[in-house]
Amino acid sequence: MSAASRTRVRSNSAWSLEQIEAFLGESSIPLRLSCNAGKGFPSLNSMWFEYRDGSLWCATHASSAILGFLRADPRCAVEVAPNEPPYCGVRGQANAVISREGAGELLERLIARYLGDTNPGLAAWLMSRIDDEYAIELRPTWLSSWDYRP
């Protein structure tokens, strides 16, 4: 059973799983990732992502605080939505799995997706730290969408 087929879509979702997957596959806006930061407060992070094999994939540096938060508690919430109207998007909950495997290749794909050739200085700086990158796989437990476009 694929990860996507294990993902539950809420009954009040505006879109089917196929529509949600299409939106996530086409979107090049960062996702918002919320996790438990300890001491009773959440942490909210904007991260580049790709949707692949039923999971949302992000890359982050070894020095990132989010790695510690997700190691302590892998439960998190995600949202992918533009900031401008007409409003639409996807949100849900997921479990995070952290790995070094494939992190460098993931970072390269994310740089191409989000920067292209628009900021070579930032791309070079990110690539200079590639040996210390981690992949974060967000495995959704449920997803839902809203769509207020005409």
Tab-separated table of N, CA and C in Angstrom:
chain	number	residue	atom	x	y	z
A	1	MET	N	0.845	-1.175	0.000
A	1	MET	CA	0.000	0.000	0.000
A	1	MET	C	0.894	1.243	0.000
A	2	SER	N	0.646	2.170	-0.926
A	2	SER	CA	1.456	3.377	-0.999
A	2	SER	C	1.110	4.320	0.139
A	3	ALA	N	2.034	5.253	0.407
A	3	ALA	CA	1.799	6.236	1.465
A	3	ALA	C	0.561	7.065	1.158
A	4	ALA	N	0.377	7.421	-0.112
A	4	ALA	CA	-0.784	8.226	-0.480
A	4	ALA	C	-2.080	7.480	-0.198
A	5	SER	N	-2.107	6.181	-0.443
A	5	SER	CA	-3.348	5.437	-0.213
A	5	SER	C	-3.633	5.258	1.274
A	6	ARG	N	-2.626	5.477	2.130
A	6	ARG	CA	-2.849	5.407	3.569
A	6	ARG	C	-3.302	6.745	4.140
A	7	THR	N	-3.172	7.814	3.370
A	7	THR	CA	-3.545	9.144	3.827
A	7	THR	C	-5.056	9.290	3.794
A	8	ARG	N	-5.593	9.695	4.915
A	8	ARG	CA	-7.030	9.908	5.025
A	8	ARG	C	-7.346	11.346	4.636
A	9	VAL	N	-8.330	11.520	3.778
A	9	VAL	CA	-8.800	12.850	3.406
A	9	VAL	C	-10.067	13.112	4.200
A	10	ARG	N	-10.105	14.222	4.887
A	10	ARG	CA	-11.261	14.582	5.699
A	10	ARG	C	-12.508	14.707	4.834
A	11	SER	N	-13.647	14.337	5.393
A	11	SER	CA	-14.897	14.337	4.623
A	11	SER	C	-15.321	15.737	4.190
A	12	ASN	N	-14.871	16.777	4.909
A	12	ASN	CA	-15.250	18.137	4.534
A	12	ASN	C	-14.247	18.790	3.584
A	13	SER	N	-13.305	18.014	3.066
A	13	SER	CA	-12.304	18.535	2.145
A	13	SER	C	-12.953	18.961	0.835
A	14	ALA	N	-12.516	20.096	0.319
A	14	ALA	CA	-13.032	20.571	-0.964
A	14	ALA	C	-12.534	19.709	-2.116
A	15	TRP	N	-11.384	19.067	-1.941
A	15	TRP	CA	-10.760	18.305	-3.014
A	15	TRP	C	-10.586	16.843	-2.631
A	16	SER	N	-10.546	16.007	-3.629
A	16	SER	CA	-10.235	14.585	-3.458
A	16	SER	C	-8.729	14.431	-3.233
A	17	LEU	N	-8.290	13.235	-2.881
A	17	LEU	CA	-6.864	12.972	-2.711
A	17	LEU	C	-6.117	13.258	-4.007
A	18	GLU	N	-6.675	12.889	-5.139
A	18	GLU	CA	-6.013	13.136	-6.421
A	18	GLU	C	-5.831	14.628	-6.677
A	19	GLN	N	-6.836	15.430	-6.338
A	19	GLN	CA	-6.741	16.878	-6.510
A	19	GLN	C	-5.729	17.480	-5.529
A	20	ILE	N	-5.725	16.975	-4.306
A	20	ILE	CA	-4.750	17.427	-3.306
A	20	ILE	C	-3.337	17.124	-3.785
A	21	GLU	N	-3.129	15.906	-4.276
A	21	GLU	CA	-1.800	15.531	-4.767
A	21	GLU	C	-1.378	16.396	-5.950
A	22	ALA	N	-2.299	16.720	-6.845
A	22	ALA	CA	-1.974	17.576	-7.986
A	22	ALA	C	-1.567	18.967	-7.497
A	23	PHE	N	-2.306	19.525	-6.551
A	23	PHE	CA	-1.981	20.843	-5.999
A	23	PHE	C	-0.601	20.832	-5.339
A	24	LEU	N	-0.326	19.819	-4.532
A	24	LEU	CA	0.968	19.743	-3.853
A	24	LEU	C	2.106	19.543	-4.850
A	25	GLY	N	1.858	18.781	-5.895
A	25	GLY	CA	2.882	18.555	-6.902
A	25	GLY	C	3.193	19.791	-7.726
A	26	GLU	N	2.207	20.658	-7.924
A	26	GLU	CA	2.384	21.855	-8.741
A	26	GLU	C	2.840	23.068	-7.937
A	27	SER	N	2.589	23.076	-6.640
A	27	SER	CA	2.847	24.262	-5.814
A	27	SER	C	4.331	24.476	-5.573
A	28	SER	N	4.750	25.711	-5.778
A	28	SER	CA	6.127	26.060	-5.459
A	28	SER	C	6.150	27.160	-4.401
A	29	ILE	N	5.151	27.127	-3.533
A	29	ILE	CA	5.136	28.009	-2.366
A	29	ILE	C	5.613	27.184	-1.183
A	30	PRO	N	6.321	27.796	-0.259
A	30	PRO	CA	6.794	27.014	0.900
A	30	PRO	C	5.624	26.476	1.721
A	31	LEU	N	5.869	25.358	2.376
A	31	LEU	CA	4.873	24.846	3.305
A	31	LEU	C	5.143	25.435	4.674
A	32	ARG	N	4.099	25.482	5.466
A	32	ARG	CA	4.216	25.899	6.857
A	32	ARG	C	4.181	24.627	7.686
A	33	LEU	N	5.194	24.461	8.514
A	33	LEU	CA	5.334	23.271	9.341
A	33	LEU	C	5.283	23.694	10.791
A	34	SER	N	4.342	23.169	11.528
A	34	SER	CA	4.210	23.465	12.946
A	34	SER	C	4.544	22.208	13.735
A	35	CYS	N	5.369	22.390	14.762
A	35	CYS	CA	5.729	21.249	15.596
A	35	CYS	C	5.845	21.699	17.049
A	36	ASN	N	5.968	20.738	17.925
A	36	ASN	CA	6.085	20.997	19.352
A	36	ASN	C	7.512	21.442	19.655
A	37	ALA	N	7.653	22.672	20.140
A	37	ALA	CA	8.979	23.197	20.471
A	37	ALA	C	9.310	22.997	21.945
A	38	GLY	N	8.439	22.328	22.674
A	38	GLY	CA	8.672	22.118	24.102
A	38	GLY	C	8.212	23.323	24.903
A	39	LYS	N	8.123	23.129	26.198
A	39	LYS	CA	7.718	24.187	27.137
A	39	LYS	C	6.355	24.783	26.805
A	40	GLY	N	5.526	24.001	26.128
A	40	GLY	CA	4.154	24.419	25.889
A	40	GLY	C	3.917	25.318	24.695
A	41	PHE	N	4.950	25.626	23.930
A	41	PHE	CA	4.778	26.505	22.781
A	41	PHE	C	5.114	25.775	21.488
A	42	PRO	N	4.315	26.016	20.435
A	42	PRO	CA	4.641	25.424	19.126
A	42	PRO	C	5.688	26.258	18.399
A	43	SER	N	6.268	25.654	17.405
A	43	SER	CA	7.188	26.331	16.500
A	43	SER	C	6.575	26.272	15.109
A	44	LEU	N	6.602	27.386	14.397
A	44	LEU	CA	6.063	27.451	13.041
A	44	LEU	C	7.197	27.803	12.101
A	45	ASN	N	7.386	26.994	11.059
A	45	ASN	CA	8.514	27.132	10.143
A	45	ASN	C	8.023	27.096	8.707
A	46	SER	N	8.555	27.978	7.879
A	46	SER	CA	8.298	27.932	6.440
A	46	SER	C	9.442	27.164	5.807
A	47	MET	N	9.095	26.162	4.993
A	47	MET	CA	10.123	25.302	4.414
A	47	MET	C	9.807	24.990	2.957
A	48	TRP	N	10.863	24.909	2.160
A	48	TRP	CA	10.709	24.414	0.795
A	48	TRP	C	10.352	22.938	0.863
A	49	PHE	N	9.561	22.473	-0.097
A	49	PHE	CA	9.149	21.066	-0.082
A	49	PHE	C	8.963	20.552	-1.493
A	50	GLU	N	8.938	19.238	-1.580
A	50	GLU	CA	8.444	18.561	-2.776
A	50	GLU	C	7.503	17.466	-2.300
A	51	TYR	N	6.489	17.191	-3.121
A	51	TYR	CA	5.556	16.111	-2.831
A	51	TYR	C	5.958	14.925	-3.687
A	52	ARG	N	6.233	13.818	-3.013
A	52	ARG	CA	6.700	12.628	-3.733
A	52	ARG	C	6.269	11.381	-2.969
A	53	ASP	N	5.708	10.421	-3.671
A	53	ASP	CA	5.357	9.115	-3.095
A	53	ASP	C	4.459	9.237	-1.868
A	54	GLY	N	3.523	10.196	-1.897
A	54	GLY	CA	2.568	10.339	-0.808
A	54	GLY	C	3.086	11.075	0.407
A	55	SER	N	4.301	11.609	0.336
A	55	SER	CA	4.885	12.343	1.462
A	55	SER	C	5.339	13.721	1.004
A	56	LEU	N	5.431	14.622	1.954
A	56	LEU	CA	6.009	15.940	1.732
A	56	LEU	C	7.448	15.867	2.222
A	57	TRP	N	8.387	16.287	1.385
A	57	TRP	CA	9.809	16.176	1.696
A	57	TRP	C	10.426	17.559	1.820
A	58	CYS	N	11.158	17.793	2.902
A	58	CYS	CA	11.867	19.039	3.141
A	58	CYS	C	13.319	18.703	3.451
A	59	ALA	N	14.186	19.684	3.266
A	59	ALA	CA	15.591	19.531	3.643
A	59	ALA	C	15.931	20.629	4.634
A	60	THR	N	16.797	20.306	5.588
A	60	THR	CA	17.238	21.311	6.554
A	60	THR	C	18.647	20.994	7.012
A	61	HIS	N	19.311	21.998	7.485
A	61	HIS	CA	20.701	21.870	7.922
A	61	HIS	C	20.765	21.255	9.318
A	62	ALA	N	21.882	20.591	9.599
A	62	ALA	CA	22.088	19.944	10.894
A	62	ALA	C	21.938	20.902	12.067
A	63	SER	N	22.208	22.180	11.847
A	63	SER	CA	22.133	23.166	12.927
A	63	SER	C	20.718	23.672	13.187
A	64	SER	N	19.758	23.249	12.389
A	64	SER	CA	18.391	23.740	12.506
A	64	SER	C	17.717	23.214	13.779
A	65	ALA	N	17.089	24.113	14.514
A	65	ALA	CA	16.384	23.723	15.747
A	65	ALA	C	15.245	22.756	15.461
A	66	ILE	N	14.655	22.836	14.270
A	66	ILE	CA	13.509	21.979	13.974
A	66	ILE	C	13.868	20.493	14.041
A	67	LEU	N	15.110	20.145	13.755
A	67	LEU	CA	15.520	18.735	13.850
A	67	LEU	C	15.347	18.217	15.270
A	68	GLY	N	15.780	18.980	16.236
A	68	GLY	CA	15.622	18.566	17.625
A	68	GLY	C	14.176	18.474	18.046
A	69	PHE	N	13.377	19.449	17.604
A	69	PHE	CA	11.951	19.426	17.940
A	69	PHE	C	11.280	18.180	17.377
A	70	LEU	N	11.562	17.863	16.113
A	70	LEU	CA	10.921	16.704	15.475
A	70	LEU	C	11.466	15.378	15.999
A	71	ARG	N	12.709	15.351	16.416
A	71	ARG	CA	13.239	14.132	17.040
A	71	ARG	C	12.544	13.862	18.368
A	72	ALA	N	12.286	14.906	19.114
A	72	ALA	CA	11.621	14.757	20.416
A	72	ALA	C	10.150	14.406	20.263
A	73	ASP	N	9.519	14.934	19.218
A	73	ASP	CA	8.093	14.681	18.985
A	73	ASP	C	7.842	14.786	17.485
A	74	PRO	N	7.740	13.666	16.790
A	74	PRO	CA	7.599	13.706	15.323
A	74	PRO	C	6.218	14.135	14.825
A	75	ARG	N	5.278	14.326	15.718
A	75	ARG	CA	3.945	14.763	15.293
A	75	ARG	C	3.995	16.234	14.901
A	76	CYS	N	3.363	16.554	13.773
A	76	CYS	CA	3.399	17.927	13.299
A	76	CYS	C	2.159	18.225	12.473
A	77	ALA	N	2.010	19.502	12.129
A	77	ALA	CA	0.932	19.946	11.255
A	77	ALA	C	1.551	20.680	10.078
A	78	VAL	N	0.889	20.599	8.940
A	78	VAL	CA	1.396	21.242	7.721
A	78	VAL	C	0.276	22.021	7.045
A	79	GLU	N	0.702	23.053	6.310
A	79	GLU	CA	-0.228	23.803	5.477
A	79	GLU	C	0.525	24.298	4.261
A	80	VAL	N	-0.099	24.173	3.103
A	80	VAL	CA	0.421	24.719	1.852
A	80	VAL	C	-0.706	25.561	1.271
A	81	ALA	N	-0.481	26.878	1.238
A	81	ALA	CA	-1.522	27.786	0.757
A	81	ALA	C	-0.886	29.110	0.365
A	82	PRO	N	-1.373	29.707	-0.724
A	82	PRO	CA	-0.872	31.038	-1.090
A	82	PRO	C	-1.379	32.078	-0.096
A	83	ASN	N	-0.683	33.185	-0.028
A	83	ASN	CA	-1.080	34.261	0.877
A	83	ASN	C	-2.108	35.204	0.264
A	84	GLU	N	-2.280	35.133	-1.055
A	84	GLU	CA	-3.167	36.058	-1.743
A	84	GLU	C	-4.489	35.379	-2.097
A	85	PRO	N	-5.580	36.169	-2.125
A	85	PRO	CA	-6.848	35.612	-2.582
A	85	PRO	C	-6.815	35.372	-4.081
A	86	PRO	N	-7.643	34.525	-4.600
A	86	PRO	CA	-8.647	33.754	-3.871
A	86	PRO	C	-7.994	32.601	-3.112
A	87	TYR	N	-8.423	32.400	-1.909
A	87	TYR	CA	-7.770	31.461	-1.014
A	87	TYR	C	-8.123	30.006	-1.325
A	88	CYS	N	-7.099	29.174	-1.278
A	88	CYS	CA	-7.250	27.734	-1.419
A	88	CYS	C	-6.003	27.113	-0.813
A	89	GLY	N	-6.060	25.835	-0.525
A	89	GLY	CA	-4.866	25.195	0.005
A	89	GLY	C	-5.150	23.847	0.632
A	90	VAL	N	-4.099	23.314	1.230
A	90	VAL	CA	-4.144	21.991	1.852
A	90	VAL	C	-3.541	22.109	3.249
A	91	ARG	N	-4.160	21.453	4.193
A	91	ARG	CA	-3.588	21.361	5.537
A	91	ARG	C	-3.815	19.961	6.067
A	92	GLY	N	-3.052	19.614	7.089
A	92	GLY	CA	-3.221	18.308	7.694
A	92	GLY	C	-2.222	18.074	8.798
A	93	GLN	N	-2.185	16.847	9.229
A	93	GLN	CA	-1.241	16.413	10.255
A	93	GLN	C	-0.371	15.311	9.679
A	94	ALA	N	0.841	15.197	10.232
A	94	ALA	CA	1.800	14.230	9.701
A	94	ALA	C	2.739	13.767	10.802
A	95	ASN	N	3.459	12.729	10.499
A	95	ASN	CA	4.560	12.258	11.342
A	95	ASN	C	5.843	12.442	10.547
A	96	ALA	N	6.847	13.006	11.205
A	96	ALA	CA	8.116	13.299	10.553
A	96	ALA	C	9.098	12.154	10.736
A	97	VAL	N	9.807	11.836	9.670
A	97	VAL	CA	10.886	10.860	9.693
A	97	VAL	C	12.128	11.586	9.187
A	98	ILE	N	13.183	11.592	9.989
A	98	ILE	CA	14.407	12.326	9.674
A	98	ILE	C	15.475	11.351	9.208
A	99	SER	N	16.185	11.739	8.146
A	99	SER	CA	17.212	10.863	7.590
A	99	SER	C	18.288	11.689	6.898
A	100	ARG	N	19.504	11.163	6.870
A	100	ARG	CA	20.570	11.768	6.068
A	100	ARG	C	20.512	11.245	4.634
A	101	GLU	N	19.933	10.071	4.459
A	101	GLU	CA	19.901	9.429	3.142
A	101	GLU	C	19.136	10.282	2.137
A	102	GLY	N	19.790	10.599	1.041
A	102	GLY	CA	19.160	11.354	-0.039
A	102	GLY	C	19.000	12.838	0.228
A	103	ALA	N	19.515	13.324	1.351
A	103	ALA	CA	19.304	14.728	1.707
A	103	ALA	C	19.970	15.680	0.720
A	104	GLY	N	21.162	15.343	0.261
A	104	GLY	CA	21.859	16.203	-0.687
A	104	GLY	C	21.123	16.332	-2.003
A	105	GLU	N	20.649	15.207	-2.523
A	105	GLU	CA	19.905	15.229	-3.780
A	105	GLU	C	18.588	15.981	-3.619
A	106	LEU	N	17.958	15.814	-2.464
A	106	LEU	CA	16.720	16.536	-2.184
A	106	LEU	C	16.991	18.041	-2.174
A	107	LEU	N	18.052	18.461	-1.502
A	107	LEU	CA	18.386	19.877	-1.458
A	107	LEU	C	18.609	20.420	-2.875
A	108	GLU	N	19.304	19.687	-3.697
A	108	GLU	CA	19.535	20.128	-5.083
A	108	GLU	C	18.220	20.328	-5.825
A	109	ARG	N	17.287	19.387	-5.665
A	109	ARG	CA	15.986	19.513	-6.339
A	109	ARG	C	15.206	20.725	-5.806
A	110	LEU	N	15.271	20.942	-4.497
A	110	LEU	CA	14.553	22.072	-3.899
A	110	LEU	C	15.130	23.403	-4.370
A	111	ILE	N	16.440	23.485	-4.472
A	111	ILE	CA	17.069	24.708	-4.973
A	111	ILE	C	16.614	24.972	-6.402
A	112	ALA	N	16.605	23.944	-7.231
A	112	ALA	CA	16.158	24.107	-8.614
A	112	ALA	C	14.695	24.534	-8.662
A	113	ARG	N	13.875	23.957	-7.808
A	113	ARG	CA	12.441	24.237	-7.808
A	113	ARG	C	12.131	25.650	-7.330
A	114	TYR	N	12.785	26.082	-6.258
A	114	TYR	CA	12.441	27.356	-5.640
A	114	TYR	C	13.303	28.529	-6.099
A	115	LEU	N	14.540	28.281	-6.480
A	115	LEU	CA	15.411	29.370	-6.891
A	115	LEU	C	15.666	29.393	-8.385
A	116	GLY	N	15.725	28.206	-9.002
A	116	GLY	CA	16.135	28.167	-10.400
A	116	GLY	C	17.497	28.821	-10.510
A	117	ASP	N	17.619	29.771	-11.414
A	117	ASP	CA	18.890	30.493	-11.535
A	117	ASP	C	18.760	31.938	-11.064
A	118	THR	N	17.763	32.225	-10.221
A	118	THR	CA	17.490	33.598	-9.803
A	118	THR	C	18.415	34.103	-8.704
A	119	ASN	N	19.002	33.217	-7.912
A	119	ASN	CA	19.844	33.656	-6.795
A	119	ASN	C	21.037	32.712	-6.667
A	120	PRO	N	22.000	32.819	-7.549
A	120	PRO	CA	23.130	31.886	-7.532
A	120	PRO	C	23.961	31.972	-6.251
A	121	GLY	N	24.004	33.132	-5.625
A	121	GLY	CA	24.754	33.260	-4.374
A	121	GLY	C	24.152	32.423	-3.258
A	122	LEU	N	22.837	32.489	-3.107
A	122	LEU	CA	22.165	31.679	-2.085
A	122	LEU	C	22.287	30.197	-2.419
A	123	ALA	N	22.105	29.859	-3.678
A	123	ALA	CA	22.219	28.451	-4.083
A	123	ALA	C	23.609	27.919	-3.772
A	124	ALA	N	24.647	28.683	-4.069
A	124	ALA	CA	26.025	28.247	-3.800
A	124	ALA	C	26.262	28.096	-2.302
A	125	TRP	N	25.744	29.025	-1.523
A	125	TRP	CA	25.908	28.937	-0.061
A	125	TRP	C	25.215	27.684	0.487
A	126	LEU	N	23.978	27.436	0.034
A	126	LEU	CA	23.265	26.234	0.482
A	126	LEU	C	24.014	24.967	0.080
A	127	MET	N	24.508	24.932	-1.149
A	127	MET	CA	25.228	23.750	-1.613
A	127	MET	C	26.561	23.562	-0.877
A	128	SER	N	27.153	24.631	-0.383
A	128	SER	CA	28.421	24.514	0.343
A	128	SER	C	28.225	23.786	1.676
A	129	ARG	N	26.992	23.674	2.127
A	129	ARG	CA	26.682	23.018	3.410
A	129	ARG	C	25.998	21.664	3.208
A	130	ILE	N	26.042	21.135	2.000
A	130	ILE	CA	25.261	19.950	1.628
A	130	ILE	C	25.606	18.719	2.471
A	131	ASP	N	26.847	18.609	2.916
A	131	ASP	CA	27.252	17.434	3.704
A	131	ASP	C	26.585	17.379	5.071
A	132	ASP	N	25.984	18.490	5.497
A	132	ASP	CA	25.323	18.538	6.798
A	132	ASP	C	23.808	18.681	6.670
A	133	GLU	N	23.263	18.266	5.536
A	133	GLU	CA	21.827	18.358	5.314
A	133	GLU	C	21.105	17.102	5.797
A	134	TYR	N	19.866	17.286	6.189
A	134	TYR	CA	18.976	16.200	6.571
A	134	TYR	C	17.706	16.290	5.733
A	135	ALA	N	17.155	15.144	5.422
A	135	ALA	CA	15.853	15.075	4.765
A	135	ALA	C	14.798	14.867	5.844
A	136	ILE	N	13.712	15.588	5.718
A	136	ILE	CA	12.558	15.404	6.601
A	136	ILE	C	11.416	14.901	5.733
A	137	GLU	N	10.990	13.688	5.982
A	137	GLU	CA	9.824	13.139	5.284
A	137	GLU	C	8.621	13.338	6.183
A	138	LEU	N	7.627	14.043	5.692
A	138	LEU	CA	6.389	14.267	6.427
A	138	LEU	C	5.346	13.323	5.864
A	139	ARG	N	4.992	12.329	6.666
A	139	ARG	CA	4.021	11.318	6.250
A	139	ARG	C	2.642	11.703	6.772
A	140	PRO	N	1.774	12.206	5.903
A	140	PRO	CA	0.470	12.681	6.375
A	140	PRO	C	-0.376	11.562	6.985
A	141	THR	N	-1.043	11.909	8.085
A	141	THR	CA	-2.045	11.013	8.658
A	141	THR	C	-3.429	11.401	8.171
A	142	TRP	N	-3.633	12.683	7.945
A	142	TRP	CA	-4.844	13.170	7.288
A	142	TRP	C	-4.542	14.480	6.579
A	143	LEU	N	-5.326	14.748	5.550
A	143	LEU	CA	-5.227	15.988	4.792
A	143	LEU	C	-6.630	16.501	4.525
A	144	SER	N	-6.715	17.810	4.334
A	144	SER	CA	-7.971	18.435	3.957
A	144	SER	C	-7.642	19.658	3.114
A	145	SER	N	-8.612	20.127	2.365
A	145	SER	CA	-8.384	21.286	1.512
A	145	SER	C	-9.563	22.237	1.608
A	146	TRP	N	-9.313	23.461	1.182
A	146	TRP	CA	-10.358	24.461	1.046
A	146	TRP	C	-10.117	25.184	-0.265
A	147	ASP	N	-11.183	25.716	-0.835
A	147	ASP	CA	-11.056	26.368	-2.134
A	147	ASP	C	-12.144	27.427	-2.274
A	148	TYR	N	-11.753	28.684	-2.164
A	148	TYR	CA	-12.685	29.795	-2.299
A	148	TYR	C	-12.531	30.515	-3.628
A	149	ARG	N	-11.876	29.850	-4.592
A	149	ARG	CA	-11.785	30.423	-5.927
A	149	ARG	C	-13.153	30.325	-6.588
A	150	PRO	N	-13.420	31.248	-7.533
A	150	PRO	CA	-14.752	31.193	-8.201
A	150	PRO	C	-14.953	29.889	-8.934
